[in-house]
XYZ file of N, CA, C and O in Angstrom:
768
model
N -30.554 -25.054 -37.799
C -31.031 -25.008 -36.171
C -30.919 -25.972 -35.830
O -30.836 -27.453 -37.277
N -31.491 -26.787 -35.582
C -31.752 -28.563 -35.741
C -33.455 -28.196 -36.076
O -34.564 -28.114 -35.630
N -32.866 -29.592 -37.462
C -34.935 -29.538 -38.417
C -34.855 -31.382 -38.473
O -35.959 -31.522 -38.948
N -35.335 -31.556 -36.787
C -35.884 -33.164 -36.566
C -36.650 -32.501 -36.268
O -36.488 -32.613 -34.636
N -37.709 -32.692 -36.190
C -38.659 -32.576 -35.166
C -39.721 -32.925 -34.561
O -41.359 -33.253 -34.386
N -39.742 -34.134 -34.981
C -40.581 -35.152 -34.644
C -39.822 -35.961 -33.672
O -39.027 -35.866 -33.417
N -41.096 -36.180 -32.579
C -40.646 -37.166 -31.471
C -39.898 -38.734 -32.537
O -38.704 -38.901 -31.655
N -39.985 -39.138 -32.561
C -39.421 -40.176 -33.200
C -37.527 -40.408 -33.730
O -37.422 -41.125 -33.673
N -37.881 -39.099 -35.035
C -36.600 -38.661 -35.248
C -35.576 -38.116 -34.080
O -34.636 -38.882 -33.580
N -36.170 -37.857 -32.879
C -35.560 -37.326 -31.603
C -35.277 -38.810 -31.264
O -34.264 -38.514 -29.939
N -36.444 -39.456 -30.809
C -36.065 -40.544 -30.298
C -35.284 -42.372 -30.564
O -34.477 -41.878 -29.376
N -35.031 -41.124 -32.167
C -33.700 -42.535 -33.199
C -31.613 -41.902 -32.043
O -31.497 -42.720 -32.058
N -32.748 -40.424 -31.764
C -30.706 -40.508 -31.350
C -30.778 -40.369 -30.423
O -29.256 -40.697 -29.673
N -31.199 -41.802 -29.322
C -30.861 -42.663 -28.338
C -30.339 -42.840 -28.280
O -29.211 -43.486 -27.808
N -30.444 -44.496 -29.659
C -29.202 -44.540 -29.857
C -28.123 -44.952 -30.394
O -27.138 -45.673 -31.757
N -27.639 -43.907 -30.854
C -27.137 -42.795 -31.814
C -26.237 -41.958 -31.610
O -26.575 -40.805 -32.092
N -25.475 -42.015 -30.565
C -24.890 -40.787 -30.442
C -24.220 -39.714 -30.701
O -23.667 -39.149 -30.387
N -23.207 -40.845 -32.073
C -21.825 -39.767 -33.077
C -24.044 -39.066 -33.438
O -23.861 -37.800 -34.116
N -25.084 -39.772 -34.582
C -25.530 -38.965 -34.650
C -26.661 -37.492 -33.800
O -26.371 -36.662 -34.915
N -26.524 -38.295 -32.355
C -27.067 -37.112 -31.625
C -26.265 -35.713 -31.933
O -26.223 -34.614 -31.771
N -24.905 -35.431 -32.188
C -24.135 -35.031 -31.320
C -23.877 -34.350 -32.779
O -23.633 -32.908 -32.734
N -23.739 -34.909 -34.225
C -23.434 -34.101 -34.544
C -24.778 -33.068 -34.975
O -25.317 -31.908 -35.311
N -26.216 -33.917 -34.400
C -26.893 -32.851 -34.595
C -26.810 -31.315 -33.126
O -27.233 -29.752 -34.217
N -26.482 -31.735 -32.022
C -26.765 -30.790 -31.001
C -25.557 -29.471 -32.787
O -25.483 -28.415 -32.081
N -24.515 -30.096 -32.583
C -23.890 -29.712 -33.492
C -24.094 -28.627 -34.954
O -23.188 -27.878 -34.665
N -25.148 -28.680 -35.087
C -25.159 -28.340 -36.185
C -26.581 -26.842 -35.666
O -27.149 -26.575 -36.238
N -26.348 -26.862 -34.135
C -27.692 -26.413 -34.207
C -26.900 -24.994 -33.222
O -25.709 -24.968 -33.283
N -27.600 -24.507 -32.535
C -27.402 -23.069 -32.187
C -26.949 -23.123 -30.718
O -26.374 -22.294 -29.629
N -27.447 -24.693 -30.167
C -26.739 -24.949 -27.925
C -25.368 -25.215 -28.812
O -24.453 -25.896 -29.375
N -24.848 -23.969 -27.448
C -23.259 -23.525 -26.671
C -23.652 -24.960 -25.899
O -24.149 -25.083 -24.388
N -22.724 -26.677 -25.801
C -22.076 -27.198 -25.562
C -21.058 -27.982 -24.967
O -20.422 -27.793 -26.798
N -20.703 -28.725 -24.401
C -19.514 -29.257 -24.545
C -19.921 -30.489 -23.674
O -20.454 -31.470 -23.338
N -19.077 -31.330 -24.516
C -19.206 -33.465 -24.315
C -18.817 -33.764 -23.116
O -17.703 -33.643 -22.816
N -19.336 -34.139 -22.199
C -19.471 -35.095 -21.062
C -18.241 -35.901 -20.634
O -18.151 -37.061 -21.726
N -17.178 -36.201 -19.838
C -16.668 -36.834 -19.314
C -17.752 -38.259 -19.155
O -18.981 -38.306 -18.571
N -17.125 -39.537 -19.057
C -19.098 -39.584 -18.672
C -18.342 -40.691 -17.054
O -18.049 -40.137 -16.862
N -20.441 -41.596 -17.119
C -20.080 -41.474 -15.298
C -19.231 -42.542 -14.990
O -18.550 -43.323 -15.093
N -18.655 -42.009 -13.791
C -17.311 -42.108 -12.629
C -17.885 -43.019 -11.384
O -17.836 -44.384 -10.860
N -19.506 -43.384 -11.837
C -20.875 -44.079 -10.857
C -19.990 -45.169 -10.930
O -20.556 -46.342 -12.292
N -20.091 -46.073 -9.494
C -19.421 -47.451 -9.678
C -21.526 -48.948 -9.746
O -21.164 -49.710 -10.420
N -22.083 -48.072 -10.426
C -23.850 -48.091 -10.672
C -23.915 -48.502 -11.693
O -23.755 -46.990 -12.571
N -23.496 -49.335 -12.595
C -23.999 -49.375 -13.926
C -25.017 -47.923 -14.577
O -24.819 -48.052 -15.739
N -26.823 -48.475 -13.932
C -27.882 -48.132 -14.026
C -27.726 -46.851 -13.963
O -27.914 -45.892 -14.969
N -26.153 -45.427 -13.257
C -25.959 -44.538 -13.467
C -25.253 -44.028 -14.253
O -23.560 -43.286 -13.612
N -25.015 -43.973 -15.295
C -24.336 -44.050 -16.574
C -25.272 -43.431 -17.169
O -26.224 -44.169 -17.940
N -24.703 -42.689 -17.899
C -25.415 -41.767 -18.906
C -24.366 -41.491 -20.434
O -23.883 -42.097 -20.712
N -24.883 -41.610 -21.630
C -24.517 -42.374 -23.078
C -24.552 -40.777 -23.843
O -26.190 -39.492 -23.869
N -23.391 -40.439 -24.406
C -23.264 -39.043 -24.922
C -23.859 -38.714 -24.894
O -24.774 -36.986 -24.867
N -23.022 -37.959 -22.678
C -23.911 -36.905 -22.061
C -22.704 -35.410 -22.296
O -21.861 -35.587 -23.083
N -23.752 -34.188 -22.447
C -23.097 -33.560 -22.062
C -23.384 -31.764 -21.791
O -24.967 -32.464 -20.957
N -22.785 -30.565 -21.360
C -22.785 -30.505 -20.693
C -23.875 -29.221 -21.094
O -22.445 -28.366 -21.980
N -24.845 -28.274 -21.163
C -25.158 -27.179 -22.196
C -25.037 -25.689 -21.477
O -25.575 -25.710 -20.833
N -24.078 -25.267 -21.901
C -23.960 -23.812 -22.193
C -24.669 -22.616 -22.076
O -24.574 -21.852 -21.223
N -25.808 -22.726 -23.241
C -26.565 -21.871 -23.708
C -27.681 -22.343 -24.047
O -26.396 -23.371 -25.247
N -28.760 -22.185 -24.417
C -29.779 -22.397 -25.240
C -30.416 -21.589 -25.641
O -30.025 -20.549 -25.658
N -31.145 -21.845 -26.194
C -32.045 -20.896 -26.974
C -32.675 -20.008 -25.604
O -33.723 -19.233 -25.437
N -32.833 -20.512 -24.411
C -33.852 -19.914 -23.151
C -32.645 -20.138 -21.793
O -31.107 -20.780 -22.192
N -32.373 -19.650 -21.056
C -31.214 -20.244 -19.617
C -32.229 -21.216 -19.252
O -33.669 -22.124 -18.874
N -31.769 -21.953 -18.533
C -32.184 -22.869 -17.266
C -31.127 -22.160 -15.784
O -29.909 -21.272 -15.481
N -31.943 -22.346 -14.714
C -31.548 -21.146 -13.635
C -30.493 -22.264 -13.244
O -30.502 -23.323 -13.081
N -30.327 -21.924 -12.246
C -28.349 -21.936 -11.364
C -29.234 -23.149 -10.405
O -29.995 -22.603 -8.934
N -28.132 -24.473 -10.275
C -27.509 -23.920 -10.216
C -28.028 -25.386 -11.492
O -29.047 -26.081 -11.877
N -27.322 -25.039 -12.897
C -27.776 -25.363 -14.183
C -27.786 -27.235 -14.253
O -26.699 -26.908 -13.585
N -28.548 -27.892 -15.764
C -28.195 -28.949 -15.047
C -26.964 -29.959 -15.167
O -26.299 -28.941 -15.634
N -25.919 -30.705 -14.469
C -24.656 -31.131 -14.278
C -24.739 -31.605 -15.649
O -23.467 -31.064 -16.263
N -25.212 -32.252 -15.885
C -25.064 -33.493 -17.120
C -26.154 -33.586 -18.068
O -26.992 -33.785 -17.288
N -26.316 -34.370 -18.744
C -27.647 -34.339 -19.722
C -27.647 -35.934 -20.976
O -26.274 -35.068 -21.814
N -28.716 -36.538 -20.525
C -27.988 -37.136 -22.817
C -28.028 -36.842 -23.298
O -28.806 -35.428 -24.051
N -27.196 -36.608 -24.587
C -27.520 -36.318 -26.050
C -28.565 -35.901 -26.672
O -29.469 -34.706 -26.885
N -29.833 -37.031 -26.130
C -30.561 -37.094 -26.898
C -32.143 -36.281 -25.679
O -32.190 -35.696 -26.358
N -31.547 -36.313 -24.884
C -32.055 -35.382 -23.293
C -32.315 -33.586 -24.046
O -33.113 -32.064 -24.748
N -30.901 -33.068 -24.766
C -30.174 -32.108 -24.083
C -31.174 -31.638 -26.154
O -31.065 -30.599 -26.183
N -30.864 -32.329 -26.935
C -31.527 -32.174 -27.724
C -32.630 -31.498 -28.310
O -33.839 -30.863 -28.884
N -33.879 -32.773 -27.190
C -35.717 -33.045 -27.057
C -35.561 -31.281 -26.011
O -36.697 -30.521 -27.478
N -35.527 -31.440 -25.467
C -34.972 -29.452 -25.404
C -35.019 -29.023 -26.094
O -35.755 -27.990 -25.876
N -34.038 -28.822 -26.460
C -33.227 -27.417 -27.878
C -34.706 -27.421 -28.137
O -35.374 -26.048 -29.070
N -35.205 -28.223 -29.254
C -36.724 -28.488 -29.778
C -38.062 -28.101 -29.017
O -38.565 -27.457 -29.575
N -38.247 -28.923 -28.359
C -39.081 -28.141 -27.067
C -38.797 -26.943 -26.649
O -39.996 -26.251 -26.705
N -37.980 -26.126 -26.469
C -37.583 -24.631 -26.586
C -38.657 -23.822 -27.216
O -39.654 -22.719 -26.778
N -37.875 -23.882 -28.405
C -38.504 -23.934 -29.628
C -40.036 -23.926 -30.177
O -40.348 -22.359 -30.325
N -40.188 -25.238 -30.095
C -41.365 -25.189 -31.003
C -42.730 -25.649 -29.383
O -43.558 -25.247 -30.592
N -42.280 -25.764 -28.579
C -43.549 -25.823 -27.430
C -43.274 -24.652 -26.832
O -44.537 -24.324 -25.627
N -42.446 -24.215 -25.657
C -42.197 -23.351 -24.906
C -42.772 -21.833 -25.146
O -43.158 -21.389 -25.415
N -42.086 -21.207 -26.091
C -42.537 -20.176 -26.857
C -43.914 -19.748 -27.688
O -43.614 -18.554 -27.121
N -43.855 -20.718 -27.700
C -45.389 -20.349 -28.922
C -46.154 -20.450 -28.032
O -47.336 -19.255 -27.837
N -46.539 -21.207 -27.637
C -47.742 -21.057 -26.008
C -47.784 -20.604 -25.312
O -48.361 -19.425 -24.638
N -46.452 -20.145 -24.231
C -45.763 -18.464 -23.535
C -46.672 -17.047 -24.252
O -47.069 -16.246 -23.875
N -45.451 -16.823 -25.762
C -46.759 -16.362 -26.282
C -48.444 -15.796 -26.604
O -49.072 -14.963 -26.684
N -48.804 -17.560 -27.067
C -50.325 -16.955 -27.106
C -51.443 -17.134 -26.512
O -51.679 -16.387 -25.288
N -50.272 -17.769 -24.825
C -51.030 -17.198 -23.684
C -50.912 -16.798 -22.343
O -51.828 -16.354 -21.665
N -49.498 -15.883 -22.726
C -48.903 -15.346 -21.665
C -49.042 -13.516 -22.356
O -47.647 -12.914 -21.570
N -48.456 -13.741 -23.643
C -48.190 -12.539 -24.152
C -47.041 -12.229 -24.323
O -46.597 -10.592 -24.051
N -45.593 -13.267 -23.863
C -44.466 -12.897 -23.420
C -42.769 -14.876 -24.049
O -43.690 -15.077 -24.140
N -42.445 -13.917 -23.536
C -40.987 -14.869 -24.023
C -41.253 -15.106 -22.542
O -40.630 -14.486 -21.782
N -40.172 -16.614 -22.684
C -39.728 -17.880 -21.266
C -38.040 -16.637 -21.568
O -37.759 -17.592 -22.791
N -37.281 -16.326 -20.725
C -36.357 -16.800 -20.816
C -35.946 -18.137 -20.104
O -34.588 -17.180 -19.978
N -36.177 -18.512 -18.493
C -35.764 -18.811 -17.853
C -36.707 -20.080 -17.609
O -37.254 -19.419 -17.060
N -35.747 -21.313 -17.361
C -36.574 -22.246 -17.252
C -35.518 -23.314 -16.313
O -34.578 -22.923 -15.581
N -37.043 -23.110 -15.229
C -36.782 -23.698 -12.932
C -36.873 -25.212 -13.503
O -37.915 -25.346 -13.841
N -35.619 -25.836 -12.860
C -36.064 -27.148 -12.512
C -35.379 -27.445 -11.145
O -34.890 -27.118 -10.784
N -35.176 -29.392 -11.689
C -34.866 -30.039 -9.960
C -33.625 -30.002 -10.618
O -33.363 -31.407 -9.330
N -32.866 -29.920 -11.467
C -32.173 -30.770 -12.121
C -32.137 -32.077 -13.206
O -33.537 -32.324 -13.204
N -31.013 -32.712 -13.876
C -30.897 -33.680 -14.347
C -30.945 -34.917 -13.373
O -31.205 -36.333 -13.784
N -29.691 -35.443 -13.087
C -28.475 -36.069 -12.759
C -29.526 -37.271 -11.328
O -29.129 -35.834 -10.641
N -29.454 -37.699 -11.350
C -30.316 -38.650 -10.407
C -29.810 -40.138 -10.498
O -30.954 -40.465 -10.780
N -28.690 -39.873 -9.863
C -28.535 -41.918 -9.187
C -29.547 -43.055 -8.272
O -29.410 -42.545 -7.265
N -30.936 -42.699 -8.621
C -31.626 -42.864 -8.270
C -32.729 -44.331 -8.626
O -32.478 -43.777 -9.871
N -33.492 -44.738 -8.074
C -34.617 -45.304 -8.583
C -36.179 -44.593 -8.604
O -35.991 -43.260 -7.839
N -36.786 -44.914 -9.478
C -38.605 -44.216 -9.328
C -39.068 -43.676 -8.155
O -39.145 -44.844 -6.952
N -38.427 -43.389 -8.408
C -39.463 -42.409 -6.664
C -38.596 -42.459 -5.252
O -38.911 -42.451 -4.384
N -37.570 -42.253 -5.157
C -36.702 -42.537 -4.508
C -37.224 -43.885 -3.885
O -35.971 -43.939 -3.056
N -37.456 -44.339 -4.371
C -37.172 -45.602 -3.327
C -36.328 -46.751 -3.369
O -35.373 -47.120 -4.651
N -35.900 -47.717 -2.802
C -35.240 -49.010 -2.115
C -34.895 -50.395 -3.304
O -33.753 -50.333 -3.889
N -35.966 -50.762 -4.267
C -35.908 -51.629 -4.238
C -36.818 -50.776 -6.581
O -37.545 -49.882 -6.639
N -36.636 -52.014 -7.602
C -37.733 -51.515 -8.635
C -37.237 -50.895 -10.092
O -35.431 -50.882 -9.512
N -37.499 -50.434 -10.654
C -36.966 -49.832 -11.940
C -36.073 -48.190 -11.695
O -36.164 -47.817 -10.886
N -34.808 -48.599 -12.264
C -34.041 -46.863 -12.332
C -35.024 -46.083 -12.732
O -35.911 -46.280 -14.030
N -34.758 -45.066 -12.070
C -35.259 -43.743 -13.106
C -34.144 -43.173 -13.695
O -33.842 -43.900 -14.198
N -34.991 -42.691 -15.184
C -34.316 -42.216 -16.447
C -33.599 -40.677 -15.855
O -32.687 -41.030 -16.715
N -33.462 -40.585 -14.267
C -32.532 -39.580 -13.933
C -31.273 -40.079 -13.993
O -30.422 -39.900 -13.617
N -31.365 -41.455 -13.610
C -30.167 -42.721 -13.423
C -28.903 -42.246 -14.227
O -27.838 -42.059 -14.129
N -29.479 -41.911 -16.334
C -29.128 -42.069 -16.958
C -29.089 -40.414 -17.343
O -28.717 -40.719 -18.819
N -29.218 -39.205 -16.607
C -29.220 -38.255 -17.192
C -30.069 -38.056 -18.086
O -29.769 -36.880 -18.661
N -31.622 -38.178 -18.336
C -32.114 -38.757 -19.301
C -33.628 -38.050 -19.227
O -34.166 -37.978 -20.336
N -32.966 -37.489 -18.512
C -34.906 -36.676 -17.694
C -34.256 -35.824 -16.980
O -33.292 -35.358 -16.717
N -35.699 -34.183 -17.303
C -35.563 -33.023 -16.181
C -36.665 -32.803 -15.663
O -38.199 -33.535 -16.217
N -36.883 -32.603 -14.542
C -37.832 -32.543 -13.295
C -38.216 -30.375 -13.826
O -37.448 -29.941 -13.525
N -39.061 -30.127 -14.595
C -38.813 -28.699 -14.478
C -39.892 -28.027 -13.546
O -41.154 -28.680 -13.822
N -39.565 -27.113 -12.835
C -40.941 -26.661 -12.061
C -41.770 -25.179 -12.371
O -42.162 -24.868 -11.152
N -40.805 -24.738 -13.593
C -41.899 -23.490 -13.212
C -40.551 -22.710 -14.281
O -39.368 -23.319 -15.157
N -40.984 -21.141 -15.193
C -40.506 -20.489 -15.835
C -41.006 -18.884 -15.462
O -41.868 -18.292 -14.728
N -39.564 -18.276 -15.449
C -39.713 -17.327 -15.614
C -39.281 -16.608 -17.103
O -39.335 -16.720 -17.598
N -39.994 -15.513 -16.697
C -40.262 -14.797 -18.157
C -40.079 -13.764 -18.076
O -39.763 -13.009 -17.584
N -40.261 -13.398 -19.521
C -38.904 -11.713 -19.973
C -40.486 -10.782 -19.418
O -39.814 -9.838 -19.283
N -41.356 -10.649 -18.856
C -41.446 -9.512 -18.215
C -41.708 -9.616 -16.847
O -42.468 -8.632 -15.786
N -40.836 -10.186 -16.240
C -40.494 -10.489 -14.467
C -41.433 -11.327 -14.397
O -40.998 -12.394 -13.477
N -42.776 -12.408 -14.989
C -43.586 -13.286 -14.099
C -42.543 -14.338 -13.778
O -42.028 -14.791 -14.642
N -42.477 -14.944 -12.784
C -42.570 -16.601 -12.951
C -44.024 -17.271 -13.058
O -44.872 -17.037 -12.262
N -43.772 -18.069 -13.549
C -45.523 -19.545 -13.792
C -44.970 -20.161 -13.042
O -43.552 -20.780 -13.913
N -44.865 -20.911 -12.644
C -45.089 -22.383 -11.372
C -45.425 -23.585 -12.211
O -46.401 -23.393 -11.443
N -45.308 -24.844 -12.028
C -45.871 -25.692 -12.004
C -47.191 -26.006 -11.187
O -48.956 -26.351 -11.829
N -46.947 -25.274 -9.749
C -47.695 -25.554 -9.211
C -49.046 -24.832 -10.006
O -50.581 -24.848 -9.037
N -49.042 -23.587 -10.367
C -50.347 -23.097 -10.912
C -51.092 -23.834 -11.515
O -51.854 -22.865 -13.004
N -50.447 -25.202 -12.113
C -51.929 -25.618 -12.622
C -53.313 -25.645 -12.380
O -53.655 -25.569 -13.658
N -53.146 -25.628 -11.500
C -55.507 -25.552 -11.139
C -55.334 -24.837 -10.267
O -56.840 -24.447 -10.411
N -54.872 -22.969 -11.101
C -55.687 -21.498 -11.556
C -56.670 -21.133 -11.911
O -57.515 -20.757 -12.187
N -56.937 -21.918 -13.741
C -57.876 -21.749 -14.009
C -58.589 -20.431 -14.578
O -59.124 -20.743 -15.122
N -56.040 -20.471 -15.148
C -56.126 -18.870 -15.796
C -55.302 -18.603 -16.646
O -55.303 -19.534 -17.513
N -54.533 -18.284 -17.794
C -54.052 -18.193 -18.184
C -52.551 -18.730 -18.182
O -52.403 -19.653 -19.132
N -52.352 -18.474 -16.637
C -51.050 -19.747 -16.587
C -51.405 -21.345 -16.563
O -50.631 -21.793 -16.746
N -52.959 -21.490 -15.406
C -52.752 -22.944 -15.922
C -52.823 -23.611 -17.457
O -52.699 -24.819 -17.829
N -53.721 -22.250 -18.236
C -53.611 -23.058 -19.712
C -52.450 -23.148 -20.632
O -52.197 -24.134 -21.042
N -51.709 -21.817 -20.095
C -49.817 -22.206 -20.335
C -49.785 -23.596 -20.458
O -48.816 -23.787 -20.860
N -49.900 -23.366 -19.082
C -49.264 -24.955 -18.396
C -49.767 -25.820 -18.646
O -48.179 -27.010 -19.627
N -50.792 -26.299 -19.023
C -51.462 -27.740 -20.103
C -51.004 -27.242 -20.961
O -50.693 -28.467 -21.694
N -50.769 -26.237 -22.107
C -50.145 -25.978 -23.916
C -48.598 -27.007 -23.559
O -48.464 -27.210 -24.757
N -47.812 -26.278 -22.770
C -45.863 -26.468 -22.976
C -46.901 -27.971 -22.095
O -46.291 -29.165 -22.605
N -47.262 -28.955 -21.030
C -47.715 -30.275 -21.424
C -47.623 -30.928 -22.109
O -47.379 -32.164 -23.025
N -49.049 -31.008 -23.221
C -49.434 -30.956 -24.319
C -48.240 -31.165 -25.756
O -48.159 -32.394 -26.536
N -47.518 -29.999 -25.468
C -46.763 -29.761 -26.178
C -45.435 -30.726 -26.032
O -44.753 -32.026 -27.435
N -45.300 -30.951 -25.076
C -43.869 -31.903 -24.413
C -44.325 -33.793 -25.179
O -43.454 -33.800 -25.437
N -45.219 -33.481 -24.705
C -46.347 -35.245 -25.330
C -46.035 -35.988 -25.741
O -45.537 -36.808 -26.813
N -45.707 -34.540 -27.354
C -45.556 -34.886 -28.815
C -43.870 -34.679 -29.028
O -42.971 -35.601 -30.331
N -43.513 -34.595 -28.513
C -41.640 -34.362 -28.220
C -41.057 -35.456 -27.674
O -39.852 -36.256 -27.707
N -41.560 -35.339 -25.512
C -40.454 -36.195 -25.157
C -41.574 -37.869 -25.187
O -42.771 -37.784 -25.639
N -40.648 -39.168 -24.762
C -41.811 -40.493 -24.519
C -42.262 -40.426 -23.388
O -43.177 -40.910 -23.303
N -41.784 -39.697 -22.253
C -42.038 -39.629 -20.419
C -42.772 -38.026 -20.512
O -41.344 -37.322 -20.249
N -43.733 -38.582 -20.587
C -43.831 -36.902 -19.148
C -44.702 -36.991 -18.684
O -46.006 -37.955 -18.959
N -44.861 -36.658 -17.248
C -45.525 -36.607 -15.936
C -45.166 -35.141 -15.290
O -44.303 -34.612 -15.510
N -46.462 -34.933 -14.817
C -46.838 -33.034 -14.197
C -48.047 -33.603 -12.937
O -48.550 -34.680 -12.966
N -48.301 -32.596 -13.054
C -49.369 -32.694 -11.775
C -50.952 -33.451 -11.559
O -51.046 -34.472 -10.463
N -51.685 -33.561 -12.890
C -52.438 -34.602 -12.901
C -51.883 -36.412 -12.236
O -52.440 -37.510 -12.706
N -50.471 -36.810 -12.553
C -50.572 -38.016 -12.360
C -50.780 -38.341 -11.392
O -51.322 -39.682 -10.436
N -49.975 -37.654 -10.389
C -50.079 -38.025 -8.326
C -49.222 -37.338 -8.266
O -49.009 -35.872 -8.226
N -49.150 -37.349 -6.642
C -49.348 -36.124 -6.012
C -47.522 -35.918 -5.983
O -46.808 -34.190 -5.507
N -47.048 -36.307 -5.859
C -45.186 -36.548 -6.382
C -44.823 -35.747 -7.251
O -44.242 -35.073 -6.781
N -46.029 -35.203 -7.852
C -45.839 -34.917 -9.324
C -46.453 -33.355 -9.277
O -46.105 -32.390 -9.882
N -46.435 -32.781 -8.436
C -47.667 -31.529 -7.872
C -46.358 -30.192 -7.726
O -47.314 -29.305 -8.753
N -46.037 -30.355 -8.071
C -45.222 -29.242 -8.207
C -43.985 -28.952 -9.550
O -43.331 -28.007 -9.530
N -43.426 -30.874 -10.493
C -42.758 -29.969 -11.559
C -43.463 -31.051 -12.763
O -44.064 -31.715 -12.734
N -43.469 -30.248 -14.157
C -43.288 -31.499 -15.372
C -41.939 -31.924 -15.361
O -40.977 -32.123 -15.495
N -41.825 -34.092 -14.967
C -40.568 -34.747 -15.205
C -40.986 -34.677 -16.142
O -42.093 -35.276 -17.699
N -39.543 -34.510 -17.813
C -39.910 -34.618 -19.121
C -38.615 -36.191 -19.223
O -36.839 -35.878 -19.030
N -38.653 -36.684 -20.574
C -37.327 -38.484 -20.930
C -37.899 -38.672 -22.344
O -38.652 -38.177 -22.639
N -36.325 -39.093 -22.253
C -35.945 -39.555 -23.394
C -36.155 -41.282 -23.218
O -35.114 -41.650 -23.804
N -36.599 -41.897 -22.281
C -37.239 -42.647 -21.867
C -37.477 -44.223 -23.131
O -37.403 -43.491 -24.405
N -37.835 -45.352 -21.881
C -38.232 -46.490 -23.226
C -39.248 -46.363 -22.966
O -40.426 -47.038 -23.973
N -40.677 -45.895 -22.008
C -42.080 -46.121 -21.859
C -42.438 -45.112 -21.852
O -42.923 -43.628 -21.266
N -43.444 -44.711 -23.911
C -44.097 -43.750 -23.487
C -45.156 -43.448 -22.291
O -46.490 -44.266 -22.148
N -45.620 -42.321 -21.525
C -46.731 -41.744 -21.108
C -46.896 -40.459 -21.599
O -45.591 -38.933 -21.575
N -48.624 -39.617 -20.771
C -48.296 -38.564 -21.072
C -49.155 -38.347 -20.037
O -50.422 -38.836 -20.089
N -48.776 -37.755 -18.664
C -50.034 -37.492 -18.063
C -50.261 -36.662 -17.350
O -49.131 -35.586 -17.318
């Protein structure tokens, strides 16, 4: 598997597509290299994009169309080092599938007409809305405030995500994130 478990190593992969693809090659992740973006908007091009066919867990349909290599590598480590331990500890189950709103979206932050481009524009972020467990339960990010084992699990996932991803936004950030975790490998460190 990938033996680069620090956020510093994962962040270094952003600027080194060859090393990143080599790291994925050495993992159990099944992926193919994506064609370069055909978008006429320069902000909407990805670096070393990949199509993930299979990882440690499933991704709900429609599966993310493309992820930057750094995002894919970080998700691979996150699945094993954050997600499964949190599910075992708080829920006594395994995560079988990640529910999500996708990775690539050629848009600015919050869909605004102007301002900074979203990390989604470079397929460098994923919005995770919930988790399907091995026992059939579905935990949704909207369970955040329930004050039970589901919210304990979600908080453990958010806290662990901050150890690996550069940008992590969840329900505590703002109303727009009440139903998902935004996880990215961008330039701005956030853990909200």
